[in-house]
PDB file of C-alpha atoms in Angstrom:
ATOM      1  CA  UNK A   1       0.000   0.000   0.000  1.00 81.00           C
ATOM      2  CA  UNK A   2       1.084   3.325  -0.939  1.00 96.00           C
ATOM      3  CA  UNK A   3       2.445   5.812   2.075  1.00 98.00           C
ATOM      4  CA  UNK A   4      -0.085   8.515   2.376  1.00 99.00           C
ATOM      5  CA  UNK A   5      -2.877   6.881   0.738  1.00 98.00           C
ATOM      6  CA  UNK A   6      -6.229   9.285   0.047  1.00 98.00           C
ATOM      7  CA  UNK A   7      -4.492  11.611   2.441  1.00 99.00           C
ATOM      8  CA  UNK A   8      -5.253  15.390   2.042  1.00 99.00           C
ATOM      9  CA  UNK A   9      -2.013  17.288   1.843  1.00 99.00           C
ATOM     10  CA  UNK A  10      -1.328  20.851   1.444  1.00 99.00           C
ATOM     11  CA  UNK A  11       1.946  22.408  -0.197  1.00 99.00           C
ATOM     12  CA  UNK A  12       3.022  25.838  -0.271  1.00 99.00           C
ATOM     13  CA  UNK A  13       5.047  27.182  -2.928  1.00 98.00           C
ATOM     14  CA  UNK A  14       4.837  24.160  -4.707  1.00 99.00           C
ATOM     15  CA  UNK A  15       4.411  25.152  -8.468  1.00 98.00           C
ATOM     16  CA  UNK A  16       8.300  24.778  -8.742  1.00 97.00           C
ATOM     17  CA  UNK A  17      11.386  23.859  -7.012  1.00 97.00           C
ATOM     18  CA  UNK A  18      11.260  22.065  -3.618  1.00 98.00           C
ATOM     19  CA  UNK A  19       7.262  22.796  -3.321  1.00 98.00           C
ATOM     20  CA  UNK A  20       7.127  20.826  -6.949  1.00 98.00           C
ATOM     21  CA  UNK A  21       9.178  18.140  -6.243  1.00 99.00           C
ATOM     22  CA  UNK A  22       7.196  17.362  -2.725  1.00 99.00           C
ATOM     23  CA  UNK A  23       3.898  17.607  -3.592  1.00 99.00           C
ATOM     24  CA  UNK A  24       4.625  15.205  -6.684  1.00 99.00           C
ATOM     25  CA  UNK A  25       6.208  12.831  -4.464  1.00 99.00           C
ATOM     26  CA  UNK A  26       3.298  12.717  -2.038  1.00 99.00           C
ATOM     27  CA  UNK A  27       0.979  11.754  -5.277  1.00 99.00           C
ATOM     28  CA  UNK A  28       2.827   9.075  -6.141  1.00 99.00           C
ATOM     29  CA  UNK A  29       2.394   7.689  -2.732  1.00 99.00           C
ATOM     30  CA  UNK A  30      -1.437   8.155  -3.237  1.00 99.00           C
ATOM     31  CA  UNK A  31      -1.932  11.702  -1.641  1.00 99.00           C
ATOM     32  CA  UNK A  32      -4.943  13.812  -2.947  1.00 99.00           C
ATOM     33  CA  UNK A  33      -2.764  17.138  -3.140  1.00 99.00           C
ATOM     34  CA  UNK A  34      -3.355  20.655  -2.812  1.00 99.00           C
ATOM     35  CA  UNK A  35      -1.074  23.214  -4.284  1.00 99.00           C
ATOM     36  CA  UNK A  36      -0.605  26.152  -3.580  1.00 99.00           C
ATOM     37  CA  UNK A  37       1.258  29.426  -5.275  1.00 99.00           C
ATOM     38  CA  UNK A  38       1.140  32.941  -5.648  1.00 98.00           C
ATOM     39  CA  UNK A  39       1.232  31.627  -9.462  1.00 98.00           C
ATOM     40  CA  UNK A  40      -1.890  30.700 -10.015  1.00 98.00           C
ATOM     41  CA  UNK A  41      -1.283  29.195 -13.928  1.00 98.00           C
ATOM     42  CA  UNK A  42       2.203  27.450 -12.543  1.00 98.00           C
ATOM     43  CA  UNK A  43      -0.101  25.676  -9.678  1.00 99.00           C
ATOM     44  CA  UNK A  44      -2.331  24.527 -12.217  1.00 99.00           C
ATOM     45  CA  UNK A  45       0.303  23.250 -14.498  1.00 99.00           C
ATOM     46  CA  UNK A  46       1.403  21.167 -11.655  1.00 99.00           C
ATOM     47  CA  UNK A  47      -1.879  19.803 -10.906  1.00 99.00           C
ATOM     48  CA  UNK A  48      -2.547  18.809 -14.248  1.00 99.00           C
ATOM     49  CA  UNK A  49       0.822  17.266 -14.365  1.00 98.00           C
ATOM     50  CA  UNK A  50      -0.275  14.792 -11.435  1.00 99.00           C
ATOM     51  CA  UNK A  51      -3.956  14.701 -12.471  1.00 99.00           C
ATOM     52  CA  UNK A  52      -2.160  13.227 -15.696  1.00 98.00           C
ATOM     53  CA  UNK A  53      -0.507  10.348 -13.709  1.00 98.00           C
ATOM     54  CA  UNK A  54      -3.549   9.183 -12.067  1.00 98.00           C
ATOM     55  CA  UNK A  55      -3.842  10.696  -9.001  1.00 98.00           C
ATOM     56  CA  UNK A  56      -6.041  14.317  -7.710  1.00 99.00           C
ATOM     57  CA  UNK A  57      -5.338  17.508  -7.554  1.00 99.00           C
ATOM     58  CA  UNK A  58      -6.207  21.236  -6.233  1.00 99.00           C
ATOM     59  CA  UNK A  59      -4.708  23.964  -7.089  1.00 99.00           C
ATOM     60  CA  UNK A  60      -5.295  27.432  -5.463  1.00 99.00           C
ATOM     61  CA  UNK A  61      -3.265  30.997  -6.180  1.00 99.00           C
ATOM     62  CA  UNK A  62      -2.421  32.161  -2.411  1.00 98.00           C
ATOM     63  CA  UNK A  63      -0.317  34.471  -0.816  1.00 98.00           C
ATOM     64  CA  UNK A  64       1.164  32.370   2.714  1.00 98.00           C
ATOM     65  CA  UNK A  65       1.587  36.090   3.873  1.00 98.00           C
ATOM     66  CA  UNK A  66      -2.096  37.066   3.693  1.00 98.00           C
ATOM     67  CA  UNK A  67      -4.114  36.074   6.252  1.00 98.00           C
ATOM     68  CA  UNK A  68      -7.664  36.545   3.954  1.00 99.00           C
ATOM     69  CA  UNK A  69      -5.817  34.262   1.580  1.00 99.00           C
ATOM     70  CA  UNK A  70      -4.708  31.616   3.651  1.00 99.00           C
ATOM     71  CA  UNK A  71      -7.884  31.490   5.598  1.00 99.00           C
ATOM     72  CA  UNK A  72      -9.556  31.092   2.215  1.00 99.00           C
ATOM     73  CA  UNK A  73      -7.241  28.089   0.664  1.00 99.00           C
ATOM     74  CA  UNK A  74      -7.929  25.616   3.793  1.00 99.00           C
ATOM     75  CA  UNK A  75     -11.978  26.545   3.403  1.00 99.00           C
ATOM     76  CA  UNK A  76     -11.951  25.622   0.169  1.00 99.00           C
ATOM     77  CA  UNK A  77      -9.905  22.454   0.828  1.00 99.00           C
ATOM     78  CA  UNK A  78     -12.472  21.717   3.606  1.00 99.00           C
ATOM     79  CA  UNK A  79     -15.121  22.334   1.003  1.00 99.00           C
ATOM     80  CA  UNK A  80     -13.604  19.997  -1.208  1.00 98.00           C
ATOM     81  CA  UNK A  81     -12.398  17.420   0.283  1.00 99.00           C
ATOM     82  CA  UNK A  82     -13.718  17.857   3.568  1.00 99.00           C
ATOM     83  CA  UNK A  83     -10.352  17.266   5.486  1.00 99.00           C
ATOM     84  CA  UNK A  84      -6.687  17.962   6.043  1.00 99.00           C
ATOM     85  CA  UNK A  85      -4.223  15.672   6.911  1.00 99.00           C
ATOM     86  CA  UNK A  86      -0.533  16.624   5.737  1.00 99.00           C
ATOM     87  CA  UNK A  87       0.502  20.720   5.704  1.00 99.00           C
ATOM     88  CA  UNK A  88       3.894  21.133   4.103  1.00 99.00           C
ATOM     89  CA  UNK A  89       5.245  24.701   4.492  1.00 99.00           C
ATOM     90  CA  UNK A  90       7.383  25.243   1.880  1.00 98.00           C
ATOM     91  CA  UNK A  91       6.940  28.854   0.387  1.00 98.00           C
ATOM     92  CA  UNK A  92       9.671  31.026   1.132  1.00 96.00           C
ATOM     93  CA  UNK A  93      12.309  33.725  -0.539  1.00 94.00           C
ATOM     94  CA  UNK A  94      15.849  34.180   0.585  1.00 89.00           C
ATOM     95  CA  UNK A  95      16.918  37.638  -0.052  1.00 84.00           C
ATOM     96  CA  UNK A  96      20.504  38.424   0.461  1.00 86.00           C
ATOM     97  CA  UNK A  97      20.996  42.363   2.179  1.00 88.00           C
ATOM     98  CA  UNK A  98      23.667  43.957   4.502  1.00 92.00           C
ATOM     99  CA  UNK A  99      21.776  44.922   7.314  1.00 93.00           C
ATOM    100  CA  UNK A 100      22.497  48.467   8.089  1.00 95.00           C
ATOM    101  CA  UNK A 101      22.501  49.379   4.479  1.00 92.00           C
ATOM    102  CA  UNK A 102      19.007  47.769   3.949  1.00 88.00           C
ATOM    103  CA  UNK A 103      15.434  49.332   4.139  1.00 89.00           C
ATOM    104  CA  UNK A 104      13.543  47.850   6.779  1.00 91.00           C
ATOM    105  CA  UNK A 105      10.426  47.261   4.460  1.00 88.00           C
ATOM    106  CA  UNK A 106      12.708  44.466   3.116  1.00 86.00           C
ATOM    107  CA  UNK A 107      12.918  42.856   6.806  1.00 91.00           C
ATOM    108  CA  UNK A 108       9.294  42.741   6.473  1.00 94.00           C
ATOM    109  CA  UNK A 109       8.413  41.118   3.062  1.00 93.00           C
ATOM    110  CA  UNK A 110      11.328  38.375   4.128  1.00 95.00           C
ATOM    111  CA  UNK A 111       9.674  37.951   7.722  1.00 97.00           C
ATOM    112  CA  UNK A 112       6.359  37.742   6.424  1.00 98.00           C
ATOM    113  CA  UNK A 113       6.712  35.364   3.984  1.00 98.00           C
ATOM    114  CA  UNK A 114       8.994  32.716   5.675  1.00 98.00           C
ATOM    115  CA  UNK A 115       7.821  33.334   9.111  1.00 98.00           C
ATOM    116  CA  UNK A 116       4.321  34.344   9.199  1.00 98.00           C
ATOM    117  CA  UNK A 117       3.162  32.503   6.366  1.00 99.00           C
ATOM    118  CA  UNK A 118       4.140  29.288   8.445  1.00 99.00           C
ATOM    119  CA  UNK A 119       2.186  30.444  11.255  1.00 99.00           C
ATOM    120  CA  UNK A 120      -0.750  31.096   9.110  1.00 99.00           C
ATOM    121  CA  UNK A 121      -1.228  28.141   7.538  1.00 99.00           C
ATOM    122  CA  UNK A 122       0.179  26.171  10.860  1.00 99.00           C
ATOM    123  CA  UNK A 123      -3.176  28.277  12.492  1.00 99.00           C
ATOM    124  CA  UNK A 124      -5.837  27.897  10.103  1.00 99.00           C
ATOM    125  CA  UNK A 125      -4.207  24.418   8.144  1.00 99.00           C
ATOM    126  CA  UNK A 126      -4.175  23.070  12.332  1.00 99.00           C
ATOM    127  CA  UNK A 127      -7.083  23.890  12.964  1.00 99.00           C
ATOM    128  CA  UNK A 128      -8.736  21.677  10.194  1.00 99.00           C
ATOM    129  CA  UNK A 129      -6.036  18.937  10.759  1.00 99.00           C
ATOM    130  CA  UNK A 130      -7.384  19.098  14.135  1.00 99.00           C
ATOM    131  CA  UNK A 131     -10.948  18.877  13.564  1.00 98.00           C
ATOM    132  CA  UNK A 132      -9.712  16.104  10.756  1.00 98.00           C
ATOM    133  CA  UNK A 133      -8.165  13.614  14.272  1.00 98.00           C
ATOM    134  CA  UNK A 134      -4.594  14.830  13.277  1.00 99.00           C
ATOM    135  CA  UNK A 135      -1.902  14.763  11.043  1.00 99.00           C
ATOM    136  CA  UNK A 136       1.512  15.719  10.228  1.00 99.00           C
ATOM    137  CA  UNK A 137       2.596  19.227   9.768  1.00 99.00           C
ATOM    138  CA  UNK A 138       6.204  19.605   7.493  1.00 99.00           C
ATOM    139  CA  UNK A 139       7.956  23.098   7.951  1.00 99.00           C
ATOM    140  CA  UNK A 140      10.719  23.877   5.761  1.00 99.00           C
ATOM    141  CA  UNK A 141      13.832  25.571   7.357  1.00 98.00           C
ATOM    142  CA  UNK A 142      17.320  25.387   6.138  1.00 97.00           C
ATOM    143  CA  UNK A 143      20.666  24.638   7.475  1.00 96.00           C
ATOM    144  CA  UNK A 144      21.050  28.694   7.719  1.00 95.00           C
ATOM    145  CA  UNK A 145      18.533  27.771  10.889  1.00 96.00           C
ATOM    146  CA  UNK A 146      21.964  26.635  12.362  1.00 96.00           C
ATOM    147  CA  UNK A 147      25.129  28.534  11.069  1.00 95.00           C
ATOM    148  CA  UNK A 148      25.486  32.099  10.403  1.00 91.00           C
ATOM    149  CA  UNK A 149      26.560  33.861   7.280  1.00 90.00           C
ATOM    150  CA  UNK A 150      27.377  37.237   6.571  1.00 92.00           C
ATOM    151  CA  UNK A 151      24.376  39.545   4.692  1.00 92.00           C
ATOM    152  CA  UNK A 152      21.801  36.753   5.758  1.00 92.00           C
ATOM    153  CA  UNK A 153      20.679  37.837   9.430  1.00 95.00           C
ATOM    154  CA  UNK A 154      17.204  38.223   8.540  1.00 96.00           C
ATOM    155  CA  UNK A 155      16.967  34.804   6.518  1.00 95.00           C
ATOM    156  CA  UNK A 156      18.775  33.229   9.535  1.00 96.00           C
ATOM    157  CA  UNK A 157      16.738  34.768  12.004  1.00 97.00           C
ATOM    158  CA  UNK A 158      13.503  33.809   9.622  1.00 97.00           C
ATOM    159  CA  UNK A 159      14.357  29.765   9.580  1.00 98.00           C
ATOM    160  CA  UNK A 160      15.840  29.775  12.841  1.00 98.00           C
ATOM    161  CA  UNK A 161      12.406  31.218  14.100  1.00 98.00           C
ATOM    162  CA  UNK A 162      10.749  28.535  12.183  1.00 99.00           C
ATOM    163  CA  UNK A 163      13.049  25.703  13.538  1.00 99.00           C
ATOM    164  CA  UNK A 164      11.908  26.971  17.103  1.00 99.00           C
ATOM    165  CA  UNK A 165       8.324  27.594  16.249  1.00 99.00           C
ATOM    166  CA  UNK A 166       8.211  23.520  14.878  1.00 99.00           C
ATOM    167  CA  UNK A 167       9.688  22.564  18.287  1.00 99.00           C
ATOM    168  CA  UNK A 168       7.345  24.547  20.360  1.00 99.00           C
ATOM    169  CA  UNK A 169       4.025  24.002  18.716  1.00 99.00           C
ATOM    170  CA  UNK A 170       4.904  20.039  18.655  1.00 99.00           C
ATOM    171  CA  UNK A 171       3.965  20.290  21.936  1.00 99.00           C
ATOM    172  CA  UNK A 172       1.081  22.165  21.945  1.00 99.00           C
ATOM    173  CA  UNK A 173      -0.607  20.046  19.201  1.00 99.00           C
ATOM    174  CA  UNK A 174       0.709  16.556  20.062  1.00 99.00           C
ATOM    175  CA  UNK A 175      -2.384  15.946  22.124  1.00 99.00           C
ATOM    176  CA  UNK A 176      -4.629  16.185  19.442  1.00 99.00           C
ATOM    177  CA  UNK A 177      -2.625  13.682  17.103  1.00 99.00           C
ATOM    178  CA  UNK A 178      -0.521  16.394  15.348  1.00 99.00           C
ATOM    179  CA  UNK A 179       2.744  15.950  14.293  1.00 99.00           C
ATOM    180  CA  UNK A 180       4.810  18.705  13.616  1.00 99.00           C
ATOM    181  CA  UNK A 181       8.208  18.213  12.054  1.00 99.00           C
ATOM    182  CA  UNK A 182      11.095  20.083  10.157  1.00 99.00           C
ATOM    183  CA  UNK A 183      13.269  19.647   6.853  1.00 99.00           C
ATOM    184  CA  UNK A 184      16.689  21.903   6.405  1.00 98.00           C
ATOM    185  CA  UNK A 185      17.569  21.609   3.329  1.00 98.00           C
ATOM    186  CA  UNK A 186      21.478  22.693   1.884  1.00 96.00           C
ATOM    187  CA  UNK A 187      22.089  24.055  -0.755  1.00 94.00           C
ATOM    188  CA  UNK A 188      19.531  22.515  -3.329  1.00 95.00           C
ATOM    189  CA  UNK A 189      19.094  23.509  -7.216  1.00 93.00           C
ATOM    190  CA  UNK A 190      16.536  25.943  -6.932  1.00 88.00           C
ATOM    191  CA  UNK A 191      15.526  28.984  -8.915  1.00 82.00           C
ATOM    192  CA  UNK A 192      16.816  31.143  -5.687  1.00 78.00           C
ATOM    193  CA  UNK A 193      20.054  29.432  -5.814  1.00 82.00           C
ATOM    194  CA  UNK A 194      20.589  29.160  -9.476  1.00 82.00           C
ATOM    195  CA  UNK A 195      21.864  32.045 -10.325  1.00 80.00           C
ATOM    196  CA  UNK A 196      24.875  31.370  -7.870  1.00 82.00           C
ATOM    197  CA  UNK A 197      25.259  28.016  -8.910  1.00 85.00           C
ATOM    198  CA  UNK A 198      25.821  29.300 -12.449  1.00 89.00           C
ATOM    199  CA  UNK A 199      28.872  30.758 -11.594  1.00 88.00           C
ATOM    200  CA  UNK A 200      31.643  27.817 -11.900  1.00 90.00           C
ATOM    201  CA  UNK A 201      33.490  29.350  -9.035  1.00 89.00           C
ATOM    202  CA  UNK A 202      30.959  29.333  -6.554  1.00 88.00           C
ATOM    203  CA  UNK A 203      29.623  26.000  -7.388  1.00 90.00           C
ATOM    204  CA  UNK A 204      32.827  24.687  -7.387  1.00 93.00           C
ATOM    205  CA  UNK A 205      33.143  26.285  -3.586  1.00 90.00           C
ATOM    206  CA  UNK A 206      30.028  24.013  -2.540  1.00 90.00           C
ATOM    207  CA  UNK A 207      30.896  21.177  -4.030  1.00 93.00           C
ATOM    208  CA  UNK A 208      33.847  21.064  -2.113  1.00 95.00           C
ATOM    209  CA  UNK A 209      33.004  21.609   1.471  1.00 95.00           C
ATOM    210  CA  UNK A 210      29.717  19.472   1.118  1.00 97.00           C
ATOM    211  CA  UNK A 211      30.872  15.936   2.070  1.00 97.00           C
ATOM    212  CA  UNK A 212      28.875  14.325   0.137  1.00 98.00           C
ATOM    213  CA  UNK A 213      30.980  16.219  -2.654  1.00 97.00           C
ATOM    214  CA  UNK A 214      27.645  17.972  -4.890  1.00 96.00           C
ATOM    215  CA  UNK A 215      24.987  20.344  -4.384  1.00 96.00           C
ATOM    216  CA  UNK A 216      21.351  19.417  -3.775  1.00 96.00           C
ATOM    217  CA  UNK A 217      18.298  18.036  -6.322  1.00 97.00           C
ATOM    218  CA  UNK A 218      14.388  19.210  -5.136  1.00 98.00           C
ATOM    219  CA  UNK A 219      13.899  15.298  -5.663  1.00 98.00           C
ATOM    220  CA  UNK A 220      16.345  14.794  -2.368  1.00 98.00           C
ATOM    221  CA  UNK A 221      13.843  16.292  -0.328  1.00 99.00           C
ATOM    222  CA  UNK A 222      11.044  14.080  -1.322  1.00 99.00           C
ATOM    223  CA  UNK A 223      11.808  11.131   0.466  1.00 99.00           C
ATOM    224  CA  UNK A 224      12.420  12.988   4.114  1.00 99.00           C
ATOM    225  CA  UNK A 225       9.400  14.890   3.252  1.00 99.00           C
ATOM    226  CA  UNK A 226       6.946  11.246   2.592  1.00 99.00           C
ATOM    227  CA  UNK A 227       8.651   9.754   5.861  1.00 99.00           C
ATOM    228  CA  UNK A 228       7.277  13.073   8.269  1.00 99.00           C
ATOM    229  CA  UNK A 229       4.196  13.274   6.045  1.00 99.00           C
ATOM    230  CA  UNK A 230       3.608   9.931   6.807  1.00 99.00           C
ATOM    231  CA  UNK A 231       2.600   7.216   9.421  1.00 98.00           C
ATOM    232  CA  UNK A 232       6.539   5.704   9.319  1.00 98.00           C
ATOM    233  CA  UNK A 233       7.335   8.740  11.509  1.00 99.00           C
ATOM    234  CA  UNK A 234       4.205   8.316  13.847  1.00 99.00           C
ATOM    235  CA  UNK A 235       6.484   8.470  16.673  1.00 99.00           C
ATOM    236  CA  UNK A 236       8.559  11.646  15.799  1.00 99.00           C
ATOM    237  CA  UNK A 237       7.287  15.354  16.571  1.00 99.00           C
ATOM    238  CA  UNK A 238       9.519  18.417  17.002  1.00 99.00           C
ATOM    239  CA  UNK A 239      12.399  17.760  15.636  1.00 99.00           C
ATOM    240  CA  UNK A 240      14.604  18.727  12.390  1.00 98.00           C
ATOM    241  CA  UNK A 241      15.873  16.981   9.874  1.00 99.00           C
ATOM    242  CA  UNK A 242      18.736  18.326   7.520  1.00 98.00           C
ATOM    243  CA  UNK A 243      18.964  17.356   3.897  1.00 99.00           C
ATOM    244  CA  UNK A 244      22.619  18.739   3.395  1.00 98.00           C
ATOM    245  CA  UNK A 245      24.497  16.135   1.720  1.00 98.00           C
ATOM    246  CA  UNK A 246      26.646  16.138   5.597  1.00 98.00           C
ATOM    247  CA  UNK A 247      27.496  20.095   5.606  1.00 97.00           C
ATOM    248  CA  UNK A 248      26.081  20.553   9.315  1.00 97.00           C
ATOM    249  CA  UNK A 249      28.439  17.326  10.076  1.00 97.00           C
ATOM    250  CA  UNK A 250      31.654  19.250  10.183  1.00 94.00           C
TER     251      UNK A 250
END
């Protein structure tokens, strides 16, 4: 039997990159999936991409920031398909910025989107996972939720709030049967980290102080992702996992 059979799960950011690579994992372990994207026709194409391989599909436009938007997605799941079982919050940017040379409006648009938008969806997505008898809840951080580089304080201080946030509201939910759970992912092949990796320099810079000697595919994620999603990690809540090819192992 497939892994998350008939479940209802919800992905963020998921009409490309990590968010695509996820939420077509989970079908092909017999999810129902929602996507969601603030682009609307990219959702869709991803929908129809895993309506096309037998299995169903939602896809919304949202904003994770927006609070009207949000609350609207998981009514309309409920609508649908009556229930919510997996949340995977994967939406985020990573802006680069010195931080006394920066505008503090950027601060915000960062914060909102990889901070608030988890608590959003962790709010209004719980809510209806707990009125659903539970689930598992998937935050994406990053191994920047550990280590410190320069002209990323605010990104830091964005997944390291999230990698707290999992930890603490694991043990608010538990009793009601949710699971709430973390991925860090590396340095993965992403359209916010190609444009480094196009430079042969820098590429060749993480290649060599990753031990497992090459940067990161969205497909790496999937199978840490369908293991938290699913009822093989029934007895794990508030912890992190890192998907770094062994960079936080040095």
């Amino acid at each position: 039997m497939m892994r998350l059979q008939d479940k209802v799960a919800l992905v963020t950011g998921a009409a490309s990159g990590n968010g695509r690579a996820i939420a077509r994992g989970f079908a092909r372990e017999g999810a129902w999936v929602v996507i969601v994207d603030r682009n609307g026709p990219g959702a869709e194409v991803v929908a129809e991409e895993i309506r096309r391989a037998g299995a169903r599909a939602l896809a919304f436009t949202g904003d994770v920031a927006d609070a009207a938007s949000v609350r609207s997605v998981v009514r309309s799941v409920e609508a649908e398909w009556g229930r919510l079982n997996v949340l995977v919050n994967n939406a985020g940017v990573g802006t680069i910025f010195p931080f006394l040379d920066t505008d503090p409006g950027d601060w915000d648009h960062l914060l909102d989107i990889n901070l608030r938008g988890v608590l959003l969806y962790c709010y209004h997505g719980g809510r209806l996972m707990r009125e659903s008898g539970g689930g598992s809840i998937v935050n994406i951080t990053s191994q920047l939720a550990e280590i410190g580089l320069p002209e990323r304080s605010v990104y830091c201080a964005s997944k390291g709030g999230v990698k707290m946030f999992t930890r603490c509201l694991a043990l608010d939910v538990a009793k009601f049967g949710i699971r709430v759970n973390a991925i860090g992912p590396g340095v993965i092949r992403t359209a916010m980290s190609e444009a480094r990796l196009r430079i042969p320099e820098r590429l060749a810079w993480y290649e060599n102080r990753v031990p497992l000697g090459r940067v990161g595919e969205p497909e790496d994620l999937v199978g840490a992702a369908v293991f938290l999603a699913s009822e093989e990690s029934a007895y794990v809540t508030g912890t992190s996992v890192y998907v770094d090819g062994g960079y936080l192992a040095q």
